[in-house]
Coordinates of C-alpha atoms and ligand atoms in Angstrom, one line a residue:
M514 CA 65.0 -21.2 18.9
A515 CA 64.7 -17.1 19.5
S516 CA 62.0 -15.4 19.3
E517 CA 61.9 -12.0 17.7
Y518 CA 60.1 -10.1 20.6
V519 CA 61.0 -10.6 24.1
F520 CA 56.8 -10.7 24.4
T521 CA 53.8 -10.8 21.8
P522 CA 53.4 -7.5 20.5
Q523 CA 49.8 -5.6 20.8
P524 CA 47.8 -6.2 17.9
L525 CA 47.2 -3.4 14.8
V526 CA 44.2 -1.8 15.8
S527 CA 41.9 -1.1 12.3
I528 CA 38.7 0.0 11.5
P529 CA 36.2 -1.0 9.1
V530 CA 35.5 0.6 6.0
V531 CA 32.1 0.8 4.6
G532 CA 31.6 -0.9 1.3
Q533 CA 34.7 -2.8 1.3
A534 CA 36.3 -6.0 3.0
A535 CA 39.9 -4.4 3.5
R536 CA 40.3 -2.4 7.0
F537 CA 41.5 1.2 7.8
P538 CA 44.8 0.9 10.0
L539 CA 45.5 3.2 12.5
H540 CA 48.6 5.0 13.3
R541 CA 47.7 8.4 15.5
I542 CA 44.2 9.9 17.0
Y543 CA 44.3 13.6 17.0
C544 CA 42.1 15.7 19.0
V545 CA 40.8 19.1 18.6
G546 CA 40.1 21.1 21.5
R547 CA 37.0 23.6 21.9
N548 CA 36.1 23.5 18.4
Y549 CA 32.4 25.0 18.0
E550 CA 31.9 28.4 19.9
E551 CA 28.8 27.2 21.8
H552 CA 31.1 24.7 23.3
A553 CA 33.8 26.7 24.1
K554 CA 31.2 29.0 25.7
E555 CA 30.1 26.2 28.0
M556 CA 33.7 25.4 29.1
G557 CA 34.3 29.3 29.8
F558 CA 35.7 30.4 26.8
T559 CA 35.1 32.7 24.4
G560 CA 36.7 34.4 20.7
R561 CA 38.3 32.5 18.6
E562 CA 41.8 31.1 19.6
P563 CA 44.1 29.3 17.3
P564 CA 43.3 25.3 17.3
F565 CA 45.0 23.0 20.1
F566 CA 45.5 19.3 20.1
F567 CA 46.4 16.5 22.0
M568 CA 45.9 13.1 21.3
K569 CA 44.7 9.5 22.2
P570 CA 46.9 6.2 22.3
A571 CA 45.5 3.5 19.7
D572 CA 44.1 1.4 22.4
A573 CA 41.2 3.8 23.2
V574 CA 39.5 2.7 20.1
V575 CA 36.2 0.9 20.8
V576 CA 35.4 -0.1 17.3
V577 CA 31.8 -0.2 16.8
D578 CA 30.2 -2.0 13.7
A579 CA 27.4 -0.4 11.6
G580 CA 24.2 -1.5 13.2
A581 CA 26.4 -3.4 16.4
T582 CA 26.0 -2.0 19.8
G583 CA 29.5 -1.3 21.3
T584 CA 30.3 -1.4 24.9
M585 CA 32.7 0.7 26.7
A586 CA 33.8 0.2 30.5
Y587 CA 32.8 2.9 33.2
P588 CA 36.6 4.2 33.7
T589 CA 38.5 4.2 37.1
L590 CA 39.1 7.2 39.0
T591 CA 35.9 9.5 37.3
K592 CA 32.7 10.5 38.9
N593 CA 31.8 12.7 36.1
L594 CA 32.4 10.9 33.0
H595 CA 31.2 13.0 29.9
H596 CA 30.4 12.4 26.4
E597 CA 31.6 14.5 23.2
I598 CA 30.3 13.4 19.9
E599 CA 32.5 14.5 17.1
L600 CA 33.1 13.9 13.2
V601 CA 36.1 12.0 12.5
A602 CA 38.5 12.7 9.8
A603 CA 40.4 9.6 8.2
I604 CA 43.8 10.2 6.9
G605 CA 44.7 8.2 4.1
T606 CA 47.6 10.1 1.9
G607 CA 50.3 11.5 5.1
G608 CA 52.1 15.4 4.6
K609 CA 53.4 18.6 6.4
N610 CA 52.9 21.6 6.1
I611 CA 49.2 21.1 4.1
K612 CA 47.7 24.0 3.1
A613 CA 44.1 24.1 4.1
A614 CA 43.1 23.9 0.4
D615 CA 45.1 20.9 -0.4
A616 CA 43.7 19.0 3.2
Y617 CA 41.0 16.9 1.4
K618 CA 43.0 15.2 -0.5
H619 CA 44.8 13.7 2.2
I620 CA 40.9 12.1 3.5
F621 CA 40.4 8.9 3.0
G622 CA 37.3 9.2 4.9
Y623 CA 34.7 9.9 8.0
A624 CA 33.4 8.4 10.5
V625 CA 31.3 9.1 13.8
G626 CA 33.4 9.6 16.9
L627 CA 32.9 9.8 20.9
D628 CA 35.9 11.7 22.6
M629 CA 34.7 10.1 26.1
T630 CA 36.3 12.5 29.2
R631 CA 36.9 11.9 32.6
R632 CA 35.4 15.7 33.0
D633 CA 36.6 16.2 36.3
L634 CA 40.3 14.8 36.1
Q635 CA 41.0 17.0 33.5
N636 CA 39.6 20.1 35.1
D637 CA 41.7 19.6 38.2
M638 CA 44.5 19.3 35.3
K639 CA 43.3 22.5 33.7
K640 CA 43.4 24.1 37.1
Q641 CA 47.1 23.0 37.9
G642 CA 48.7 24.1 34.5
R643 CA 49.1 19.8 33.8
P644 CA 48.4 17.9 31.0
W645 CA 45.3 16.5 30.0
D646 CA 46.3 12.8 29.2
I647 CA 44.6 11.3 32.7
G648 CA 41.1 12.8 31.7
K649 CA 41.3 12.6 28.0
S650 CA 43.7 9.8 27.1
F651 CA 42.2 6.4 28.9
E652 CA 41.4 2.9 27.5
Q653 CA 38.2 2.9 25.7
S654 CA 38.0 6.5 25.6
A655 CA 37.3 7.1 21.8
P656 CA 34.4 4.6 20.4
I657 CA 34.2 5.1 16.6
G658 CA 32.0 4.1 13.8
P659 CA 32.9 2.5 10.5
I660 CA 34.6 4.6 8.1
V661 CA 32.6 5.9 5.3
P662 CA 35.2 6.6 2.0
V663 CA 34.7 10.4 0.8
A664 CA 33.1 9.9 -2.0
K665 CA 30.5 8.0 -0.6
A666 CA 29.8 10.6 2.9
G667 CA 28.7 13.3 1.0
D668 CA 29.0 16.8 2.5
V669 CA 29.8 16.2 5.8
E670 CA 30.8 19.7 6.6
K671 CA 27.4 20.6 6.2
A672 CA 25.9 17.4 7.9
E673 CA 24.4 17.4 11.5
I674 CA 25.9 16.1 14.5
S675 CA 24.0 14.8 17.4
L676 CA 23.8 12.5 20.4
K677 CA 21.2 10.8 22.3
V678 CA 21.6 9.4 25.9
A679 CA 19.1 7.0 26.9
G680 CA 16.8 8.1 24.0
V681 CA 16.7 11.7 25.2
D682 CA 18.5 14.2 23.0
R683 CA 21.6 15.8 24.3
Q684 CA 23.5 17.6 21.7
R685 CA 22.7 18.7 18.4
S686 CA 24.4 21.1 16.1
N687 CA 25.7 21.0 12.1
V688 CA 29.2 20.3 11.4
S689 CA 29.4 23.9 9.3
K690 CA 29.7 25.2 13.0
L691 CA 33.2 24.2 13.3
I692 CA 35.2 27.3 14.3
W693 CA 38.3 25.6 12.6
N694 CA 37.3 23.6 9.5
I695 CA 38.5 20.6 8.4
G696 CA 41.0 21.9 6.0
E697 CA 42.2 24.6 8.2
T698 CA 42.4 22.1 10.9
I699 CA 44.8 19.8 9.0
E700 CA 47.0 23.0 7.8
H701 CA 47.6 23.5 11.5
L702 CA 48.0 20.1 12.4
S703 CA 50.5 18.7 9.9
A704 CA 52.4 22.1 10.5
A705 CA 53.1 20.6 13.9
W706 CA 53.3 16.9 13.3
E707 CA 53.7 15.2 10.2
L708 CA 50.5 13.6 9.2
Q709 CA 50.6 10.0 8.3
P710 CA 47.8 7.6 6.4
G711 CA 46.2 5.8 9.4
D712 CA 45.9 8.9 11.4
L713 CA 42.3 10.0 12.8
I714 CA 41.1 13.6 13.8
F715 CA 38.9 14.2 16.5
T716 CA 37.2 17.5 15.3
G717 CA 35.8 18.4 18.5
T718 CA 32.4 18.4 19.9
P719 CA 29.6 21.3 20.2
E720 CA 27.6 22.3 23.4
G721 CA 25.8 20.0 25.2
V722 CA 28.4 18.1 27.0
A723 CA 27.3 16.0 30.2
A724 CA 27.9 13.2 32.4
V725 CA 26.9 9.5 31.3
V726 CA 26.6 6.8 33.8
A727 CA 26.9 3.0 33.8
G728 CA 23.5 1.7 31.7
D729 CA 23.3 4.5 29.7
T730 CA 23.1 3.9 25.7
L731 CA 24.6 6.7 23.7
V732 CA 23.5 6.7 19.9
G733 CA 25.7 9.2 17.9
E734 CA 24.7 10.2 14.4
I735 CA 25.9 12.5 11.7
T736 CA 23.8 12.8 8.5
G737 CA 25.3 10.6 5.8
L738 CA 27.5 8.6 7.9
P739 CA 26.0 5.0 10.2
A740 CA 25.1 5.7 13.7
L741 CA 27.2 4.8 16.3
T742 CA 26.0 3.1 19.2
V743 CA 27.9 2.3 22.8
K744 CA 26.2 1.2 26.3
V745 CA 28.5 2.2 29.2
V746 CA 28.9 -0.7 31.7
Ligands
MN1353 MN1 36.9 16.5 22.0

């Protein structure tokens, strides 16, 4: 009997939702570059530039349940794997050309995420004017905790955001310091792509990005959301 596919399809990636059994089915992962002023400065840039975006594949996600410690393998080719703690907005209702004032109606919830980056490879690509994919879009480069529905998440745009590595503070800031807030980000993003339910938006990282090594445990926290704990192995 003929099978529908020539091989078994990859499984749908989904993320747990706090307070309910049904999971959030993943579509795309969008990421915003340089969206906190102090981080833009540490990367060598100043001034407010329009937001810009890159993507990660669905299998970049490492799902970490609340209270659990996830693991990510130290990736190939790099000697400079960086952490970037980020607030993640999860889209529940799609749309295009969404205005900032209407954008919040499209958000299902929020989570804590890590935009793990092969910084040496990203920097090589920047110098050559080439795409960032090899630096940003590899397997297990997007650990994420459970999604908290909007109504239970509190005011995430005023939340403290922090990351500890091996118990020591590396990044500490406040989501209110986003250059482009979540509504403005969605306005720009949805002008370029039609957002779909299941999309995630990694909204950018504050200053303090630095290297991790195998054996390090990362703990990311955003007020009102479950902490994200990941061990690099
Ligand atoms: Mn980032």
